[in-house]
């Protein structure tokens, strides 16, 4: 990463990257549409690419904050499962009428299950049958651009942040106030010494502190306790993450330890324990909202009356008077609702939101402390909307896991895929950073290779997980389970060559997938609950192939990116790549494999072509590691390895 002569150069550079991203996304969407037209692709093939859902209907709807419509889309066939798709919570979409092929409304995904997608719209989407397509995320980029413009021009605290975050002024720390009381409070918790140290370090920051949390080390738990300690000092906190799921994970931890927090935006999960802490729920449950609903209902009746034709000619100006009255009622309802919203937000000690929050909801509020969890999943422009509002900043994440998603090849080559947290860790190291060292997820043997390769051997398995295995789980048939925590199966020589997806945008390996599914069946037969089994593949085409053929819908199958932050008792990984050239594609970004290999708690099964993978230094070390530990097997050692894909 370059050093910057001044703030203006910095913001000009990152504004240019945002434009590159915008251009890349529009080009990608346009190319896909043109390619579909040119090839005359079937509806099934179009849906298989993951950015389009067809033959959708509105099964239910409700009114959200600000009078917006939240529509629940399902397939025409009742209870039909949705195909694999990229419709994540927070993703922008466009709804079009399948009868007229006209776009009818733009919205944002606010919820999803295996059978439905919920989308929030400003206007009602007219039509019977719909096509939903992912669209360019210009709203996010505009908010980031606006935040950077304000950060460039701002004085006072934001100018000081520019010196620390851009001009490389050394971050400062001070002795923690009331440290004895805080240490006594921390002693009552179940946190380990490295977590205690990280919290005290962050509490002593004048401007910036970083918590480095490798997989399973309780990073979000640590961040939640830091927030609780800050609130007990009478301060306000802005708690954020780049994704909705990250925000909800943090909110869940805060609620569990009794912190008064409000969730702004659309929760990715509708947990009963979280609903009552969302701004939408709190506002809707306020008795004063009865008046707002009545005003909106009356406005709709008046609008309907103004739009009806009658036999008698209306008085001159009567229709316009009715329309103006309806507008007045809607405006009054909005003002009344905003007063209720402001009351709820003012009473909260902590406000939780994504880093891409709606600035209009928060008004001119500022906070004593800003926390960005999963900070390494955001590009640099994504930090500034939060920085603008806070007096101190704590970043938490793991730069050894997945980097931010970047679409533009040019922007990636020039550094957009490096997060601000990673850059600051490289610049300041231990001055600002505290690493968590005790992990509570993995058997110590599953932990061993990632710890050595990514964390200089610093990770320690807590005694509660160090030796646990599948045979310890209740109601399992231990005689049919391999007690070893790791298995790597090498398909060298089996001629299980990778294939290009028919749509030409991904890769798959059918024999590998079928072998993986047989192992899943074996785990299920042994009594492992399907909800505790995950199958991970780096390529979306392999994920689709696996999902289409898996007999149990409760076994979770997803890409590596979709599993960051998750964990399962047993994880099976299909590496897919098998070719004469020894090409491993984006598997060469070893951070992706760090994520994949650290999702498993008790059992990790990996299958891949050792002759292809061994051309990579990382996978060569992995194969050597499994051989030295007795976890390596050739596919030829299995009696039933030959399959008809």
C-alpha positions as a printed Julia matrix, in Angstrom:
645×3 Matrix{Float64}:
   0.0     0.0     0.0
   1.3     3.49   -0.82
   1.83    6.18    1.77
  -0.19    9.34    1.28
   1.22   12.84    1.16
  -2.04   14.3     2.42
  -5.69   13.49    3.04
  -6.79   14.9    -0.3
  -4.62   12.41   -2.17
  -5.99    9.56   -0.02
  -9.66   10.38   -0.58
  -9.14   11.04   -4.28
  -7.58    7.6    -4.64
 -10.38    5.79   -2.84
 -13.08    7.74   -4.68
 -11.5     6.5    -7.89
 -11.7     2.93   -6.61
 -15.41    3.35   -5.88
 -15.97    4.4    -9.48
 -14.01    1.37  -10.71
 -16.21   -0.87   -8.58
 -19.37    0.77   -9.88
 -18.26    0.37  -13.48
 -17.21   -3.27  -12.89
 -20.54   -4.21  -11.33
 -22.6    -2.6   -14.08
 -20.45   -4.27  -16.72
 -20.76   -7.65  -15.06
 -24.56   -7.44  -14.84
 -24.82   -6.16  -18.41
 -22.56   -8.91  -19.76
 -24.58  -11.58  -18.03
 -27.84  -10.3   -19.49
 -26.37  -10.03  -22.99
 -24.86  -13.5   -22.7
 -28.21  -14.96  -21.7
 -29.92  -13.35  -24.67
 -27.24  -14.48  -27.12
 -27.32  -18.08  -25.93
 -31.09  -18.27  -25.51
 -30.62  -19.68  -22.04
 -33.45  -21.55  -20.33
 -35.04  -20.21  -17.17
 -33.32  -22.96  -15.16
 -29.92  -22.01  -16.6
 -30.53  -18.35  -15.85
 -31.45  -19.12  -12.24
 -28.43  -21.4   -11.9
 -26.14  -18.35  -12.12
 -27.49  -17.22   -8.74
 -28.37  -13.59   -9.45
 -31.94  -14.12  -10.72
 -35.06  -15.73   -9.24
 -37.94  -16.38  -11.64
 -41.64  -17.27  -11.32
 -41.96  -15.55   -7.96
 -45.19  -14.4    -6.32
 -45.93  -12.24   -3.28
 -47.17  -14.58   -0.55
 -47.41  -11.98    2.2
 -46.57   -8.36    2.95
 -46.42   -5.92    5.84
 -45.64   -2.28    6.47
 -42.18   -1.39    7.75
 -40.59    1.72    9.22
 -41.42    4.9     7.32
 -44.41    3.3     5.59
 -42.23    1.08    3.41
 -43.58   -2.2     2.04
 -41.92   -5.48    3.01
 -42.96   -8.15    0.51
 -42.36  -11.88    0.96
 -41.66  -13.62   -2.36
 -42.01  -17.38   -2.87
 -42.07  -19.69   -5.86
 -45.42  -20.25   -7.56
 -45.4   -23.82   -6.28
 -46.26  -23.78   -2.54
 -43.31  -24.59   -0.24
 -40.93  -25.0    -3.2
 -37.28  -24.58   -2.23
 -35.44  -21.69   -3.81
 -32.44  -22.59   -5.99
 -28.94  -21.65   -4.85
 -28.66  -17.88   -5.12
 -26.6   -14.81   -4.15
 -29.51  -12.9    -2.61
 -27.89  -11.95    0.71
 -29.55   -9.67    3.24
 -28.77   -6.08    2.28
 -28.39   -6.85   -1.43
 -30.13   -4.41   -3.82
 -32.65   -5.99   -6.2
 -34.98   -4.97   -9.0
 -38.4    -6.61   -9.34
 -39.86   -6.93  -12.83
 -43.27   -8.1   -14.03
 -42.88  -11.38  -15.92
 -46.01  -10.66  -17.98
 -44.9    -7.24  -19.25
 -41.09   -7.66  -18.77
 -41.11   -4.17  -17.24
 -39.2    -3.2   -14.07
 -41.77   -2.31  -11.39
 -39.76   -1.51   -8.23
 -36.28   -1.35   -6.72
 -35.73   -2.77   -3.25
 -33.32   -4.32   -0.76
 -33.3    -7.9     0.57
 -34.17   -7.81    4.27
 -34.71  -11.51    5.01
 -34.33  -14.95    3.47
 -35.06  -18.6     4.14
 -34.82  -21.73    2.02
 -38.31  -21.03    0.62
 -38.71  -17.24    0.54
 -37.01  -13.89    0.01
 -38.19  -10.74    1.8
 -37.62   -7.42    0.03
 -38.32   -3.91    1.33
 -39.65   -1.4    -1.22
 -40.45    2.29   -1.05
 -43.34    1.66   -3.46
 -45.65   -1.3    -3.92
 -44.42   -3.63   -6.72
 -47.32   -3.96   -9.17
 -47.81   -7.32  -10.9
 -48.8   -10.98  -10.48
 -45.66  -12.94  -11.32
 -42.23  -11.5   -10.74
 -38.59  -11.87  -11.65
 -36.11  -10.72   -8.99
 -32.61   -9.73  -10.11
 -29.62   -8.46   -8.2
 -28.81   -4.9    -9.19
 -25.85   -2.56   -8.83
 -25.31   -1.39   -5.23
 -25.05    2.32   -5.95
 -26.66    3.35   -2.63
 -23.76    1.9    -0.64
 -21.16    3.61   -2.79
 -22.96    6.95   -2.66
 -23.05    6.8     1.14
 -19.37    5.91    1.3
 -18.5     8.69   -1.14
 -20.52   11.21    0.87
 -18.84   10.12    4.11
 -15.38   10.54    2.6
 -16.23   14.03    1.34
 -17.36   15.01    4.85
 -14.24   13.4     6.35
 -11.99   15.35    4.01
 -13.62   18.69    4.82
 -14.26   18.07    8.53
 -12.44   19.76   11.37
 -11.99   18.95   15.05
 -12.07   15.25   15.89
 -12.36   14.04   12.31
  -9.23   16.03   11.41
  -7.39   14.21   14.22
  -8.63   10.89   12.88
  -7.26   11.8     9.45
  -3.82   12.26   11.02
  -3.94    8.85   12.72
  -5.61    6.82    9.97
  -4.06    8.5     6.91
  -1.05   10.64    7.81
   0.37    8.0    10.16
   0.4     9.99   13.38
   1.13    7.47   16.15
  -2.02    6.39   18.04
  -2.0     7.38   21.7
  -3.08    5.47   24.81
  -3.78    6.57   28.39
  -4.07    4.79   31.76
  -7.51    3.22   32.14
  -9.76    5.03   34.6
 -11.09    2.95   37.52
  -8.97    0.02   36.4
  -9.37   -1.88   39.66
 -13.16   -1.84   39.39
 -12.98   -2.89   35.74
 -10.57   -5.73   36.52
 -12.87   -6.88   39.31
 -15.79   -6.84   36.89
 -13.84   -8.76   34.26
 -12.78  -11.31   36.84
 -16.43  -12.29   37.27
 -16.72  -13.1    33.57
 -15.55  -16.28   31.89
 -13.14  -14.44   29.63
  -9.54  -15.61   29.37
  -6.41  -13.49   30.0
  -5.89  -12.58   26.32
  -9.51  -11.33   26.15
  -9.04   -9.31   29.36
  -5.88   -7.78   27.94
  -7.61   -6.84   24.68
 -10.47   -5.12   26.53
  -8.19   -3.12   28.83
  -6.05   -2.17   25.84
  -9.09   -0.89   23.94
 -10.43    1.01   26.96
  -7.12    2.87   27.16
  -7.12    4.04   23.53
  -7.3     7.76   22.85
  -8.24    7.21   19.22
  -7.61    3.69   17.83
  -7.28    0.1    19.05
  -7.44   -3.21   17.2
  -8.59   -6.62   18.45
  -7.25   -9.47   16.3
  -9.51  -12.49   16.71
  -8.48  -15.73   14.94
 -11.17  -18.4    14.35
 -13.05  -19.55   17.43
 -11.27  -17.21   19.87
 -14.41  -15.42   21.03
 -13.79  -12.14   19.24
 -17.44  -11.03   19.24
 -17.81  -12.06   22.88
 -14.79   -9.89   23.7
 -16.18   -6.96   21.72
 -19.53   -7.26   23.5
 -17.82   -7.14   26.91
 -15.79   -4.11   25.8
 -19.05   -2.38   24.88
 -20.6    -3.31   28.23
 -17.65   -1.84   30.11
 -17.86    1.33   28.02
 -21.6     1.7    28.68
 -21.02    1.27   32.41
 -18.75    4.31   32.22
 -21.78    6.27   31.01
 -20.72    6.44   27.36
 -22.64    5.89   24.13
 -21.5     3.26   21.61
 -22.03    2.81   17.87
 -21.6    -0.94   17.22
 -21.25   -1.93   13.57
 -20.26   -4.68   11.15
 -20.13   -4.74    7.34
 -22.82   -7.45    7.09
 -26.27   -7.78    8.58
 -25.39  -11.2     9.97
 -22.33   -9.71   11.71
 -24.47   -7.01   13.32
 -27.05   -9.54   14.48
 -24.33  -11.77   15.99
 -23.04   -8.78   17.96
 -26.54   -7.73   19.03
 -27.25  -11.26   20.26
 -24.15  -11.15   22.48
 -25.06   -7.7    23.83
 -28.62   -8.75   24.66
 -27.3   -11.85   26.47
 -25.2    -9.72   28.85
 -27.94   -7.18   29.49
 -26.76   -4.22   27.39
 -29.46   -1.75   26.3
 -29.0    -1.89   22.51
 -31.17   -1.02   19.52
 -30.75   -2.59   16.08
 -31.19   -0.15   13.2
 -31.89   -1.63    9.77
 -33.12   -5.08    8.77
 -32.0    -8.04   10.9
 -30.76  -10.98    8.88
 -32.21  -13.46   11.35
 -35.58  -13.14   13.02
 -34.7   -14.52   16.44
 -37.35  -13.96   19.08
 -34.69  -12.63   21.44
 -33.64  -10.01   18.88
 -36.98   -8.8    17.53
 -37.84   -6.66   20.52
 -34.49   -4.87   20.21
 -34.98   -3.72   16.61
 -36.01   -0.14   15.94
 -38.86   -1.32   13.69
 -40.34   -3.47   16.48
 -39.94   -0.85   19.2
 -41.51    1.87   17.1
 -44.36   -0.35   15.91
 -45.11   -1.44   19.5
 -45.26    2.14   20.81
 -48.88    3.1    21.67
 -48.45    6.43   19.87
 -48.06    4.56   16.56
 -51.82    3.93   16.62
 -52.27    7.59   15.66
 -49.68    7.28   12.86
 -51.44    4.23   11.43
 -54.81    5.99   11.53
 -53.36    9.01    9.72
 -51.89    6.81    6.99
 -55.13    4.85    6.64
 -57.1     8.08    6.26
 -54.57    9.35    3.7
 -55.08    6.2     1.63
 -58.87    6.59    1.75
 -58.64   10.22    0.66
 -56.22    9.33   -2.16
 -58.59    6.6    -3.31
 -61.51    9.03   -3.26
 -59.52   11.57   -5.28
 -58.76    8.96   -7.91
 -62.33    7.71   -8.41
 -64.51    8.96  -11.23
 -68.12    9.78  -10.39
 -71.2    10.6   -12.48
 -71.33   14.1   -11.04
 -68.6    16.44  -12.18
 -66.45   17.4    -9.16
 -66.09   20.99   -8.08
 -63.12   22.77   -9.68
 -59.99   21.99   -7.67
 -61.73   19.37   -5.5
 -59.5    16.5    -6.61
 -56.33   18.52   -6.04
 -57.6    19.55   -2.61
 -58.09   15.89   -1.71
 -54.6    15.0    -2.96
 -53.08   17.84   -0.94
 -54.97   16.69    2.16
 -53.63   13.14    1.67
 -50.08   14.49    1.29
 -50.49   16.6     4.43
 -51.65   13.57    6.42
 -48.73   11.47    5.17
 -46.25   14.22    6.05
 -47.78   14.65    9.51
 -47.63   10.87   10.04
 -43.97   10.85    9.02
 -43.11   13.7    11.43
 -44.98   11.97   14.29
 -43.21    8.68   13.53
 -39.81   10.42   13.45
 -40.47   11.79   16.93
 -41.13    8.26   18.18
 -37.97    7.01   16.44
 -35.83    9.74   18.0
 -37.17    8.96   21.47
 -36.22    5.29   21.1
 -32.74    6.06   19.77
 -32.03    8.67   22.47
 -32.78    6.16   25.22
 -30.42    3.49   23.86
 -26.89    3.08   25.24
 -25.8     1.23   22.1
 -27.0     1.56   18.52
 -26.2    -1.41   16.26
 -26.14   -1.05   12.48
 -24.23   -2.1     9.4
 -21.41    0.19    8.31
 -23.7     1.07    5.4
 -26.44    2.44    7.67
 -28.99    5.03    6.54
 -27.58    8.35    7.84
 -31.03    9.97    7.86
 -32.2     7.57   10.58
 -29.4     8.61   12.96
 -29.66   12.34   12.25
 -26.75   14.24   13.81
 -26.04   11.74   16.6
 -22.42   11.11   17.63
 -20.91    8.48   19.92
 -18.08    8.18   22.43
 -16.95    4.84   20.98
 -17.35    3.26   17.57
 -16.75   -0.48   17.14
 -16.5    -2.23   13.78
 -16.67   -6.02   14.14
 -15.59   -8.21   11.19
 -13.69   -5.09   10.08
 -11.52   -6.95    7.57
 -14.57   -7.68    5.41
 -14.91   -3.99    4.52
 -12.94   -1.94    2.03
 -11.46    1.35    3.3
 -14.35    3.55    2.09
 -16.73    1.45    4.2
 -15.1     2.6     7.45
 -15.68    6.32    7.04
 -19.47    6.48    7.65
 -18.72    5.11   11.14
 -15.59    7.17   11.79
 -17.52   10.39   11.11
 -19.71    9.81   14.18
 -17.31    8.57   16.85
 -14.71    9.94   19.25
 -12.71    6.69   19.51
 -12.52    3.69   17.2
 -12.0    -0.03   17.87
 -11.59   -2.44   14.97
 -12.09   -6.18   15.48
 -11.5    -8.91   12.94
  -8.97  -11.24   11.41
  -6.9   -10.13    8.42
  -5.8   -13.75    7.97
  -9.31  -14.7     6.85
 -11.32  -13.55    3.82
 -10.58  -10.05    2.53
 -13.27   -7.64    1.31
 -15.09   -8.64   -1.88
 -13.91   -6.5    -4.81
 -15.29   -6.74   -8.35
 -12.82   -4.58  -10.26
  -9.62   -6.37  -11.27
  -7.79   -3.05  -11.56
  -8.96   -1.95   -8.1
  -7.86   -5.29   -6.64
  -4.39   -4.98   -8.16
  -4.07   -1.45   -6.75
  -5.02   -2.4    -3.21
  -8.78   -2.05   -2.75
  -9.01   -5.62   -1.42
  -6.84   -4.7     1.57
  -8.94   -3.5     4.5
  -8.06   -0.5     6.65
  -7.6    -2.84    9.62
  -5.02   -4.93    7.76
  -3.15   -1.8     6.68
  -3.09   -0.43   10.23
  -1.97   -3.77   11.7
   0.94   -3.79    9.25
   1.82   -0.19   10.13
   1.49   -0.2    13.93
   1.64   -3.86   14.94
   1.56   -4.49   18.68
   1.28   -0.79   19.49
  -2.42   -0.87   18.6
  -3.15   -4.6    18.25
  -3.96   -7.31   20.77
  -4.43  -10.88   19.53
  -6.78  -13.36   21.17
  -5.06  -16.72   21.64
  -7.46  -19.25   23.19
  -9.9   -20.87   20.77
 -13.13  -22.6    21.84
 -14.17  -24.34   18.62
 -11.74  -26.88   17.23
 -10.16  -30.13   18.3
  -6.5   -29.23   18.86
  -5.43  -31.28   15.84
  -7.84  -29.4    13.54
  -6.45  -26.17   14.94
  -2.81  -27.18   14.58
  -2.16  -26.55   10.87
  -3.96  -23.16   10.63
  -2.29  -22.02   13.84
   1.18  -22.78   12.54
   0.6   -21.44    9.05
  -1.39  -18.27    9.79
  -0.82  -17.37   13.45
   2.79  -18.36   14.14
   1.66  -21.21   16.37
   0.09  -18.87   18.93
  -3.35  -20.51   19.18
  -4.24  -22.66   22.18
  -7.21  -25.03   22.29
  -9.28  -24.59   25.43
  -9.57  -27.76   27.5
 -13.31  -27.91   26.78
 -12.64  -28.56   23.07
  -9.05  -29.79   22.82
  -9.92  -33.5    22.66
 -13.61  -33.53   21.75
 -14.73  -35.73   18.85
 -17.88  -36.95   17.1
 -18.02  -40.03   19.3
 -18.65  -37.79   22.32
 -21.94  -36.54   20.87
 -25.15  -38.06   22.27
 -27.05  -40.78   20.38
 -24.3   -41.56   17.87
 -23.26  -45.05   16.78
 -19.58  -44.89   17.6
 -18.71  -48.17   15.85
 -19.35  -46.57   12.44
 -17.36  -43.39   13.11
 -13.67  -42.83   12.43
 -12.3   -41.36   15.7
  -9.61  -39.35   13.91
 -10.39  -35.6    13.79
  -9.0   -35.08   10.25
  -9.1   -36.94    6.95
  -7.55  -35.81    3.68
  -8.46  -37.92    0.66
  -6.16  -37.58   -2.35
  -7.81  -38.34   -5.71
  -4.55  -38.38   -7.69
  -4.73  -40.88  -10.53
  -8.49  -41.32  -10.36
  -9.04  -39.07  -13.38
 -11.62  -36.99  -11.52
 -10.95  -33.98  -13.68
 -12.66  -30.66  -12.99
 -15.33  -29.44  -15.4
 -16.4   -26.01  -16.54
 -19.92  -25.07  -15.55
 -22.19  -25.12  -18.67
 -22.76  -21.41  -18.12
 -19.0   -20.87  -18.29
 -18.64  -18.94  -15.02
 -17.67  -21.54  -12.43
 -16.13  -25.0   -11.97
 -17.35  -28.31  -10.63
 -16.09  -31.83  -10.01
 -19.0   -34.32  -10.03
 -17.07  -37.4    -8.83
 -15.71  -35.45   -5.86
 -19.19  -34.2    -5.04
 -20.73  -37.68   -5.18
 -17.99  -39.05   -2.91
 -18.59  -36.21   -0.44
 -22.34  -36.95   -0.39
 -21.62  -40.61    0.44
 -19.6   -39.44    3.45
 -22.49  -37.2     4.48
 -24.84  -40.2     4.3
 -22.41  -42.14    6.49
 -22.38  -39.38    9.13
 -26.17  -39.19    9.09
 -26.45  -42.99    9.42
 -24.11  -42.8    12.43
 -26.55  -40.46   14.16
 -24.94  -37.06   13.52
 -27.7   -34.46   13.28
 -27.95  -32.96    9.77
 -27.93  -29.45   11.27
 -24.41  -30.19   12.56
 -22.98  -31.12    9.16
 -21.67  -28.65    6.58
 -20.32  -29.15    3.09
 -18.1   -26.38    1.72
 -16.86  -25.88   -1.83
 -14.94  -22.91   -3.25
 -17.0   -22.81   -6.45
 -20.7   -22.0    -6.77
 -21.22  -24.6    -9.53
 -20.01  -27.34   -7.16
 -22.32  -26.0    -4.45
 -25.3   -26.18   -6.83
 -24.37  -29.72   -7.89
 -24.15  -30.82   -4.26
 -27.4   -29.15   -3.23
 -29.32  -30.67   -6.11
 -28.26  -34.18   -5.04
 -28.13  -34.01   -1.25
 -30.94  -36.1     0.23
 -31.26  -34.04    3.42
 -32.16  -30.36    3.09
 -30.96  -29.65    6.65
 -27.34  -30.34    5.72
 -25.9   -26.91    4.99
 -24.02  -26.58    1.71
 -22.4   -23.3     0.72
 -19.32  -21.55   -0.62
 -16.35  -20.69    1.58
 -17.4   -17.05    1.6
 -20.85  -18.0     2.85
 -19.4   -19.81    5.87
 -17.14  -17.13    7.33
 -18.0   -16.72   11.0
 -19.86  -20.06   11.12
 -19.1   -23.44   12.71
 -20.36  -27.04   12.55
 -19.49  -30.28   14.32
 -18.45  -31.93   11.04
 -17.26  -30.11    7.93
 -16.52  -31.66    4.55
 -14.59  -29.68    1.93
 -14.5   -30.39   -1.8
 -11.54  -28.55   -3.35
 -12.75  -29.22   -6.94
  -9.53  -28.33   -8.82
  -8.01  -31.19  -10.81
  -6.16  -30.41  -14.03
  -2.95  -31.22  -15.86
  -1.7   -27.64  -15.58
  -1.7   -27.65  -11.76
  -3.88  -24.53  -11.66
  -5.67  -23.89   -8.35
  -7.36  -20.6    -9.28
  -8.52  -18.48   -6.38
  -7.62  -21.28   -3.99
  -4.21  -19.64   -4.21
  -5.57  -17.01   -1.79
  -4.77  -19.11    1.25
  -6.98  -16.97    3.49
  -9.94  -18.67    1.84
  -8.65  -22.05    2.96
  -8.01  -20.71    6.45
 -11.73  -19.97    6.67
 -12.76  -23.33    5.24
 -10.47  -25.42    7.45
 -11.44  -23.67   10.68
 -15.24  -24.16   10.52
 -15.09  -27.72   11.9
 -15.35  -28.4    15.62
 -14.84  -32.18   15.83
 -14.31  -33.57   12.31
 -12.71  -32.17    9.15
 -12.82  -34.12    5.88
 -11.07  -32.68    2.82
 -10.96  -34.2    -0.66
  -8.83  -32.98   -3.55
  -6.35  -33.91   -6.25
  -2.94  -33.91   -4.6
  -1.08  -33.81   -7.92
  -2.81  -30.54   -8.82
  -2.88  -29.04   -5.34
   0.73  -29.99   -4.62
   1.94  -27.37   -7.11
   0.88  -24.78   -4.51
   3.3   -24.3    -1.6
   0.39  -24.01    0.85
  -1.33  -27.24   -0.22
   2.01  -29.04   -0.44
   2.53  -28.24    3.25
  -1.05  -29.32    4.03
  -0.58  -32.68    2.3
   2.74  -33.23    4.07
   1.09  -32.34    7.37
  -1.7   -34.89    6.91
   0.8   -37.56    5.88
   2.97  -36.97    8.96
  -0.05  -37.14   11.27
  -1.63  -40.23    9.72
  -4.61  -38.33    8.32
  -3.8   -38.94    4.64
  -5.54  -41.52    2.46
  -5.54  -42.13   -1.26
  -8.92  -42.54   -2.95
  -7.57  -45.9    -4.08
  -7.76  -47.11   -0.46
 -11.56  -46.94   -0.57
 -13.35  -49.99   -1.96
 -16.19  -48.01   -3.54
 -14.3   -45.04   -4.96
 -15.21  -45.69   -8.59
 -18.41  -43.85   -9.45
 -20.37  -42.88  -12.49
 -20.77  -39.1   -12.3
